PDB file of C-alpha atoms in Angstrom:
ATOM      1  CA  ASP A   1       0.162 -15.557   0.201  1.00 84.00           C
ATOM      2  CA  SER A   2       1.707 -13.040  -2.157  1.00 86.00           C
ATOM      3  CA  GLY A   3       4.605 -14.445  -2.772  1.00 93.00           C
ATOM      4  CA  VAL A   4       6.544 -11.651  -0.818  1.00 97.00           C
ATOM      5  CA  THR A   5       8.448 -12.556   2.175  1.00 97.00           C
ATOM      6  CA  GLN A   6       9.768 -10.454   5.094  1.00 97.00           C
ATOM      7  CA  THR A   7      11.813 -10.930   8.217  1.00 97.00           C
ATOM      8  CA  PRO A   8      11.786 -10.707  10.932  1.00 97.00           C
ATOM      9  CA  LYS A   9       7.578 -10.539  11.864  1.00 96.00           C
ATOM     10  CA  HIS A  10       8.470  -8.669  14.907  1.00 97.00           C
ATOM     11  CA  LEU A  11      11.471  -6.434  16.176  1.00 97.00           C
ATOM     12  CA  ILE A  12      11.658  -4.936  19.400  1.00 98.00           C
ATOM     13  CA  THR A  13      14.495  -2.859  20.203  1.00 97.00           C
ATOM     14  CA  ALA A  14      15.797   0.486  21.961  1.00 98.00           C
ATOM     15  CA  THR A  15      15.812   4.144  20.837  1.00 98.00           C
ATOM     16  CA  GLY A  16      19.255   4.797  19.159  1.00 97.00           C
ATOM     17  CA  GLN A  17      19.681   1.212  17.864  1.00 98.00           C
ATOM     18  CA  ARG A  18      20.054   0.324  14.530  1.00 98.00           C
ATOM     19  CA  VAL A  19      18.051  -2.294  12.794  1.00 98.00           C
ATOM     20  CA  THR A  20      17.754  -4.200   9.550  1.00 98.00           C
ATOM     21  CA  LEU A  21      14.478  -5.344   7.724  1.00 98.00           C
ATOM     22  CA  ARG A  22      14.499  -8.048   4.936  1.00 98.00           C
ATOM     23  CA  CYS A  23      12.456  -8.052   2.022  1.00 98.00           C
ATOM     24  CA  SER A  24      12.208 -11.035  -0.819  1.00 98.00           C
ATOM     25  CA  PRO A  25      10.259  -9.977  -3.882  1.00 97.00           C
ATOM     26  CA  ARG A  26       7.960 -12.524  -5.522  1.00 97.00           C
ATOM     27  CA  SER A  27       9.728 -14.961  -8.242  1.00 95.00           C
ATOM     28  CA  GLY A  28      10.541 -12.668 -11.379  1.00 92.00           C
ATOM     29  CA  ASP A  29       9.659  -9.329  -9.903  1.00 94.00           C
ATOM     30  CA  LEU A  30      12.476  -6.929 -10.427  1.00 93.00           C
ATOM     31  CA  SER A  31      11.002  -3.939  -8.350  1.00 93.00           C
ATOM     32  CA  VAL A  32      10.764  -3.489  -4.735  1.00 95.00           C
ATOM     33  CA  TYR A  33       8.720  -0.933  -2.353  1.00 95.00           C
ATOM     34  CA  TRP A  34       8.999  -0.110   1.342  1.00 97.00           C
ATOM     35  CA  TYR A  35       6.251   1.622   2.924  1.00 97.00           C
ATOM     36  CA  GLN A  36       5.573   2.410   6.670  1.00 97.00           C
ATOM     37  CA  GLN A  37       2.278   2.194   8.044  1.00 94.00           C
ATOM     38  CA  SER A  38       1.665   4.036  11.300  1.00 93.00           C
ATOM     39  CA  LEU A  39      -1.548   5.167  13.466  1.00 88.00           C
ATOM     40  CA  ASP A  40      -0.608   8.720  12.831  1.00 87.00           C
ATOM     41  CA  GLN A  41       0.594   8.855   9.346  1.00 88.00           C
ATOM     42  CA  GLY A  42      -0.971   6.086   7.985  1.00 91.00           C
ATOM     43  CA  LEU A  43       0.468   3.954   5.001  1.00 93.00           C
ATOM     44  CA  GLN A  44       3.608   5.959   3.569  1.00 94.00           C
ATOM     45  CA  PHE A  45       6.017   5.212   0.270  1.00 94.00           C
ATOM     46  CA  LEU A  46       9.318   5.414   1.530  1.00 96.00           C
ATOM     47  CA  ILE A  47      11.524   4.311  -1.488  1.00 95.00           C
ATOM     48  CA  GLN A  48      11.641   2.103  -4.484  1.00 93.00           C
ATOM     49  CA  TYR A  49      14.185  -0.089  -6.363  1.00 93.00           C
ATOM     50  CA  TYR A  50      14.437  -1.458  -9.689  1.00 91.00           C
ATOM     51  CA  ASN A  51      16.775  -4.189 -10.459  1.00 92.00           C
ATOM     52  CA  GLY A  52      19.446  -2.927  -7.922  1.00 94.00           C
ATOM     53  CA  GLU A  53      18.960   1.015  -8.727  1.00 92.00           C
ATOM     54  CA  GLU A  54      17.155   3.621  -6.767  1.00 92.00           C
ATOM     55  CA  ARG A  55      13.961   4.419  -8.835  1.00 89.00           C
ATOM     56  CA  ALA A  56      11.720   6.399  -6.694  1.00 89.00           C
ATOM     57  CA  LYS A  57      12.116   8.298  -3.332  1.00 91.00           C
ATOM     58  CA  GLY A  58       9.178   9.226  -0.909  1.00 90.00           C
ATOM     59  CA  ASN A  59       9.009  10.229   2.872  1.00 85.00           C
ATOM     60  CA  ILE A  60      12.157   8.453   3.775  1.00 93.00           C
ATOM     61  CA  LEU A  61      14.275   9.907   6.530  1.00 95.00           C
ATOM     62  CA  GLU A  62      17.883  10.541   6.272  1.00 96.00           C
ATOM     63  CA  ARG A  63      18.076   7.967   9.162  1.00 97.00           C
ATOM     64  CA  PHE A  64      16.525   5.160   6.728  1.00 97.00           C
ATOM     65  CA  SER A  65      18.569   3.948   3.790  1.00 97.00           C
ATOM     66  CA  ALA A  66      18.007   0.725   1.362  1.00 97.00           C
ATOM     67  CA  GLN A  67      19.520  -1.327  -1.027  1.00 97.00           C
ATOM     68  CA  GLN A  68      18.490  -4.185  -3.437  1.00 97.00           C
ATOM     69  CA  PHE A  69      20.980  -6.774  -3.696  1.00 97.00           C
ATOM     70  CA  PRO A  70      21.878  -8.714  -7.479  1.00 96.00           C
ATOM     71  CA  ASP A  71      19.531 -11.627  -6.077  1.00 95.00           C
ATOM     72  CA  LEU A  72      16.868  -9.167  -5.995  1.00 96.00           C
ATOM     73  CA  HIS A  73      16.021  -9.093  -2.124  1.00 97.00           C
ATOM     74  CA  SER A  74      16.079  -5.788  -0.429  1.00 98.00           C
ATOM     75  CA  GLU A  75      16.671  -4.792   2.954  1.00 98.00           C
ATOM     76  CA  LEU A  76      15.445  -1.586   4.896  1.00 98.00           C
ATOM     77  CA  ASN A  77      18.068  -0.340   7.117  1.00 98.00           C
ATOM     78  CA  LEU A  78      16.733   1.989  10.048  1.00 98.00           C
ATOM     79  CA  SER A  79      19.216   4.230  12.605  1.00 97.00           C
ATOM     80  CA  SER A  80      19.354   6.039  15.347  1.00 97.00           C
ATOM     81  CA  LEU A  81      15.974   4.687  15.992  1.00 98.00           C
ATOM     82  CA  GLU A  82      13.534   6.846  17.813  1.00 97.00           C
ATOM     83  CA  LEU A  83       9.995   6.014  19.449  1.00 96.00           C
ATOM     84  CA  GLY A  84       8.173   7.880  16.543  1.00 95.00           C
ATOM     85  CA  ASP A  85       9.565   5.098  14.340  1.00 97.00           C
ATOM     86  CA  SER A  86       7.565   2.367  15.683  1.00 97.00           C
ATOM     87  CA  ALA A  87       5.392   1.309  13.081  1.00 97.00           C
ATOM     88  CA  LEU A  88       4.452  -1.550  10.597  1.00 96.00           C
ATOM     89  CA  TYR A  89       7.025  -1.954   7.503  1.00 97.00           C
ATOM     90  CA  PHE A  90       5.733  -3.208   4.361  1.00 96.00           C
ATOM     91  CA  CYS A  91       7.500  -4.665   1.111  1.00 97.00           C
ATOM     92  CA  ALA A  92       5.922  -4.752  -2.192  1.00 96.00           C
ATOM     93  CA  SER A  93       7.226  -5.922  -5.449  1.00 95.00           C
ATOM     94  CA  SER A  94       6.081  -5.720  -8.974  1.00 93.00           C
ATOM     95  CA  VAL A  95       7.454  -7.083 -11.964  1.00 89.00           C
ATOM     96  CA  GLN A  96       8.560  -3.529 -13.680  1.00 79.00           C
ATOM     97  CA  GLY A  97       7.972  -0.964 -11.426  1.00 67.00           C
ATOM     98  CA  VAL A  98       7.088   1.366 -14.454  1.00 68.00           C
ATOM     99  CA  GLY A  99       3.336   2.359 -13.096  1.00 63.00           C
ATOM    100  CA  VAL A 100       0.498   2.457 -15.987  1.00 71.00           C
ATOM    101  CA  GLY A 101      -1.536   0.325 -12.863  1.00 76.00           C
ATOM    102  CA  GLU A 102       1.016  -1.893 -12.434  1.00 86.00           C
ATOM    103  CA  THR A 103      -0.125  -4.146  -9.547  1.00 90.00           C
ATOM    104  CA  GLN A 104       2.086  -4.048  -6.153  1.00 93.00           C
ATOM    105  CA  TYR A 105       2.258  -7.382  -4.397  1.00 94.00           C
ATOM    106  CA  PHE A 106       2.252  -6.813  -0.485  1.00 95.00           C
ATOM    107  CA  GLY A 107       4.266  -9.150   2.214  1.00 96.00           C
ATOM    108  CA  PRO A 108       2.820  -9.368   5.523  1.00 94.00           C
ATOM    109  CA  GLY A 109       5.014  -6.777   6.932  1.00 95.00           C
ATOM    110  CA  THR A 110       7.703  -6.197  10.063  1.00 97.00           C
ATOM    111  CA  ARG A 111       6.059  -4.869  13.110  1.00 96.00           C
ATOM    112  CA  LEU A 112       8.951  -2.577  15.140  1.00 98.00           C
ATOM    113  CA  LEU A 113       8.633  -1.364  18.298  1.00 98.00           C
ATOM    114  CA  VAL A 114      11.075   0.852  19.685  1.00 97.00           C
ATOM    115  CA  LEU A 115      11.103   1.065  23.640  1.00 96.00           C
TER     116      LEU A 115
ATOM    117  CA  GLY B   1       0.760  17.568  -4.146  1.00 79.00           C
ATOM    118  CA  ASN B   2      -0.938  14.033  -4.679  1.00 88.00           C
ATOM    119  CA  SER B   3      -3.449  13.164  -2.288  1.00 93.00           C
ATOM    120  CA  VAL B   4      -6.227  10.425  -1.521  1.00 96.00           C
ATOM    121  CA  THR B   5      -9.010  11.081   0.812  1.00 96.00           C
ATOM    122  CA  GLN B   6     -11.733   8.357   2.153  1.00 95.00           C
ATOM    123  CA  MET B   7     -14.042   7.930   5.128  1.00 88.00           C
ATOM    124  CA  GLU B   8     -12.242   6.581   8.310  1.00 83.00           C
ATOM    125  CA  GLY B   9     -14.978   4.895   9.808  1.00 83.00           C
ATOM    126  CA  PRO B  10     -15.577   2.200  11.287  1.00 94.00           C
ATOM    127  CA  VAL B  11     -18.452   1.710   8.671  1.00 95.00           C
ATOM    128  CA  THR B  12     -20.875  -0.745  10.331  1.00 97.00           C
ATOM    129  CA  LEU B  13     -23.233  -2.944   8.293  1.00 97.00           C
ATOM    130  CA  SER B  14     -25.561  -5.772   8.379  1.00 97.00           C
ATOM    131  CA  GLU B  15     -24.839  -8.704   6.088  1.00 97.00           C
ATOM    132  CA  GLU B  16     -26.522  -8.213   2.843  1.00 96.00           C
ATOM    133  CA  ALA B  17     -26.599  -4.618   3.127  1.00 97.00           C
ATOM    134  CA  PHE B  18     -25.475  -2.466   0.112  1.00 97.00           C
ATOM    135  CA  LEU B  19     -21.751  -0.847   0.468  1.00 97.00           C
ATOM    136  CA  THR B  20     -20.590   2.418  -0.729  1.00 97.00           C
ATOM    137  CA  ILE B  21     -17.328   3.721   0.390  1.00 97.00           C
ATOM    138  CA  ASN B  22     -16.059   7.099  -0.858  1.00 97.00           C
ATOM    139  CA  CYS B  23     -12.600   8.187  -2.197  1.00 97.00           C
ATOM    140  CA  THR B  24     -11.574  11.213  -4.031  1.00 97.00           C
ATOM    141  CA  TYR B  25      -8.118  12.319  -4.978  1.00 96.00           C
ATOM    142  CA  THR B  26      -6.013  15.106  -5.836  1.00 95.00           C
ATOM    143  CA  ALA B  27      -3.323  14.703  -8.539  1.00 91.00           C
ATOM    144  CA  THR B  28      -1.049  16.717 -10.655  1.00 84.00           C
ATOM    145  CA  GLY B  29      -1.823  14.553 -13.758  1.00 81.00           C
ATOM    146  CA  TYR B  30      -4.131  11.425 -14.520  1.00 83.00           C
ATOM    147  CA  PRO B  31      -3.099   8.690 -11.944  1.00 90.00           C
ATOM    148  CA  SER B  32      -3.917   5.061 -11.603  1.00 92.00           C
ATOM    149  CA  LEU B  33      -6.381   4.295  -9.125  1.00 95.00           C
ATOM    150  CA  PHE B  34      -6.449   1.318  -6.783  1.00 97.00           C
ATOM    151  CA  TRP B  35      -8.368  -0.253  -3.754  1.00 98.00           C
ATOM    152  CA  TYR B  36      -6.414  -2.672  -1.398  1.00 97.00           C
ATOM    153  CA  VAL B  37      -7.772  -4.572   1.441  1.00 97.00           C
ATOM    154  CA  GLN B  38      -6.200  -5.488   4.483  1.00 94.00           C
ATOM    155  CA  TYR B  39      -7.676  -8.248   6.687  1.00 92.00           C
ATOM    156  CA  PRO B  40      -6.409  -8.567  10.262  1.00 87.00           C
ATOM    157  CA  GLY B  41      -2.812  -9.496  11.048  1.00 83.00           C
ATOM    158  CA  GLU B  42      -2.223  -9.552   7.133  1.00 86.00           C
ATOM    159  CA  GLY B  43      -0.672  -7.226   4.399  1.00 89.00           C
ATOM    160  CA  LEU B  44      -2.358  -5.563   1.671  1.00 94.00           C
ATOM    161  CA  GLN B  45      -3.989  -7.183  -1.134  1.00 95.00           C
ATOM    162  CA  LEU B  46      -5.047  -5.508  -4.503  1.00 95.00           C
ATOM    163  CA  LEU B  47      -8.803  -5.687  -4.633  1.00 97.00           C
ATOM    164  CA  LEU B  48      -9.298  -3.952  -7.929  1.00 97.00           C
ATOM    165  CA  LYS B  49      -7.665  -1.088 -10.277  1.00 96.00           C
ATOM    166  CA  ALA B  50      -8.735   1.336 -12.845  1.00 95.00           C
ATOM    167  CA  THR B  51      -5.987   3.209 -14.966  1.00 92.00           C
ATOM    168  CA  LYS B  52      -7.991   5.491 -16.986  1.00 90.00           C
ATOM    169  CA  ALA B  53     -11.019   7.673 -16.864  1.00 92.00           C
ATOM    170  CA  ASP B  54     -14.479   5.758 -17.444  1.00 95.00           C
ATOM    171  CA  ASP B  55     -12.842   2.502 -16.664  1.00 95.00           C
ATOM    172  CA  LYS B  56     -14.889   0.013 -14.306  1.00 97.00           C
ATOM    173  CA  GLY B  57     -12.773  -2.182 -11.924  1.00 97.00           C
ATOM    174  CA  SER B  58     -14.120  -4.938 -10.418  1.00 97.00           C
ATOM    175  CA  ASN B  59     -13.587  -8.136  -8.130  1.00 97.00           C
ATOM    176  CA  LYS B  60     -15.192 -10.554  -5.810  1.00 95.00           C
ATOM    177  CA  GLY B  61     -18.627  -8.526  -6.117  1.00 97.00           C
ATOM    178  CA  PHE B  62     -16.845  -5.224  -5.672  1.00 98.00           C
ATOM    179  CA  GLU B  63     -16.869  -2.598  -8.274  1.00 98.00           C
ATOM    180  CA  ALA B  64     -15.477   1.137  -8.725  1.00 98.00           C
ATOM    181  CA  THR B  65     -15.517   3.635 -11.694  1.00 98.00           C
ATOM    182  CA  TYR B  66     -12.542   5.980 -12.694  1.00 97.00           C
ATOM    183  CA  ARG B  67     -14.652   9.489 -12.331  1.00 96.00           C
ATOM    184  CA  LYS B  68     -12.004  11.776 -13.875  1.00 94.00           C
ATOM    185  CA  GLU B  69     -14.955  14.701 -13.976  1.00 94.00           C
ATOM    186  CA  THR B  70     -15.469  14.243 -10.235  1.00 96.00           C
ATOM    187  CA  THR B  71     -11.811  13.028  -9.125  1.00 96.00           C
ATOM    188  CA  SER B  72     -13.621  10.010  -7.144  1.00 97.00           C
ATOM    189  CA  PHE B  73     -13.229   6.228  -7.240  1.00 98.00           C
ATOM    190  CA  HIS B  74     -15.971   5.165  -5.057  1.00 98.00           C
ATOM    191  CA  LEU B  75     -16.017   1.445  -4.022  1.00 98.00           C
ATOM    192  CA  GLU B  76     -19.514  -0.288  -3.753  1.00 98.00           C
ATOM    193  CA  LYS B  77     -20.990  -3.800  -3.279  1.00 98.00           C
ATOM    194  CA  GLY B  78     -24.433  -4.931  -3.759  1.00 96.00           C
ATOM    195  CA  SER B  79     -24.486  -7.499  -0.511  1.00 96.00           C
ATOM    196  CA  VAL B  80     -21.741  -7.591   1.812  1.00 97.00           C
ATOM    197  CA  GLN B  81     -20.612 -10.670   3.898  1.00 97.00           C
ATOM    198  CA  VAL B  82     -19.227 -11.153   7.506  1.00 96.00           C
ATOM    199  CA  SER B  83     -15.884 -12.115   5.532  1.00 95.00           C
ATOM    200  CA  ASP B  84     -15.500  -8.483   4.231  1.00 96.00           C
ATOM    201  CA  SER B  85     -14.731  -7.250   7.455  1.00 96.00           C
ATOM    202  CA  ALA B  86     -11.246  -5.624   6.801  1.00 96.00           C
ATOM    203  CA  VAL B  87      -9.727  -2.110   6.194  1.00 96.00           C
ATOM    204  CA  TYR B  88     -10.093  -0.809   2.776  1.00 97.00           C
ATOM    205  CA  PHE B  89      -7.482   1.610   1.515  1.00 97.00           C
ATOM    206  CA  CYS B  90      -8.062   3.623  -1.723  1.00 97.00           C
ATOM    207  CA  ALA B  91      -4.868   4.432  -3.491  1.00 96.00           C
ATOM    208  CA  LEU B  92      -3.504   6.721  -6.650  1.00 94.00           C
ATOM    209  CA  GLU B  93      -0.509   6.048  -8.703  1.00 91.00           C
ATOM    210  CA  LEU B  94       1.324   8.882 -10.995  1.00 84.00           C
ATOM    211  CA  MET B  95       3.363   7.858 -13.574  1.00 75.00           C
ATOM    212  CA  TYR B  96       5.955  10.489 -14.719  1.00 67.00           C
ATOM    213  CA  SER B  97       5.973  11.692 -18.412  1.00 62.00           C
ATOM    214  CA  GLY B  98       9.499  10.115 -19.062  1.00 61.00           C
ATOM    215  CA  GLY B  99       8.457   6.826 -17.694  1.00 61.00           C
ATOM    216  CA  GLY B 100       8.435   5.358 -14.088  1.00 65.00           C
ATOM    217  CA  ALA B 101       6.408   6.517 -10.935  1.00 68.00           C
ATOM    218  CA  ASP B 102       6.116   7.195  -7.532  1.00 74.00           C
ATOM    219  CA  GLY B 103       4.896   4.841  -4.873  1.00 87.00           C
ATOM    220  CA  LEU B 104       1.382   4.411  -4.166  1.00 92.00           C
ATOM    221  CA  THR B 105      -0.113   7.398  -2.524  1.00 94.00           C
ATOM    222  CA  PHE B 106      -3.375   5.935   0.132  1.00 96.00           C
ATOM    223  CA  GLY B 107      -5.925   7.342   1.893  1.00 96.00           C
ATOM    224  CA  LYS B 108      -6.455   6.593   5.761  1.00 94.00           C
ATOM    225  CA  GLY B 109      -8.456   3.586   5.168  1.00 95.00           C
ATOM    226  CA  THR B 110     -11.633   2.767   6.335  1.00 96.00           C
ATOM    227  CA  HIS B 111     -12.322   0.142   8.426  1.00 95.00           C
ATOM    228  CA  LEU B 112     -15.596  -2.175   7.476  1.00 96.00           C
ATOM    229  CA  ILE B 113     -17.545  -4.527  10.084  1.00 96.00           C
ATOM    230  CA  ILE B 114     -19.835  -6.590   9.025  1.00 97.00           C
ATOM    231  CA  GLN B 115     -22.544  -7.935  11.554  1.00 96.00           C
ATOM    232  CA  PRO B 116     -24.440 -11.192  10.965  1.00 94.00           C
TER     233      PRO B 116
END
């Protein structure tokens, strides 16, 4: 158990809909990352937050957005969903999020299926 | 851009065999390098890491050495067990010159199957 929790575990929805994925980081970690794992694209970095502020952006679509709240939990919002958004979405956390080989701790993931 | 290349497999070995999973990278700087492991139905776990050239990361009998001259970080284990069956991901993280870093850039993952 990494200490990172994600809800829900599974989500089934229809094209065009909007969903929210939630992540609680390990106690004491200030930085949260979101990743998408799909069969065709592999594991891709989406976005990073540190202490409530966006710090780095990866291959995140404009239809997707995220935020980190004062209690440090984070939400990833996916809107106007398409079939290709079906994937496993991971949240990870780290203490500072400043690189230099800092370990990221991954949650169990949310599996999204868009029908 | 930055990228990581690793053999995708599946790689099938017998128990107690020697394991090597190759990983090479391309980066516009000096990255930190990682191996993560994903067991079925679980999230990723850090296996080992190295932050500078010639560093050796090791954990649970696995080793990898950061080779800057060949831009490689190959994973090795002398004697694998059935419990090592999983997907292994090589990854890099590049730090900005002013501090901070992008997220991890992952390879496609290598599916390892160990038969008794």
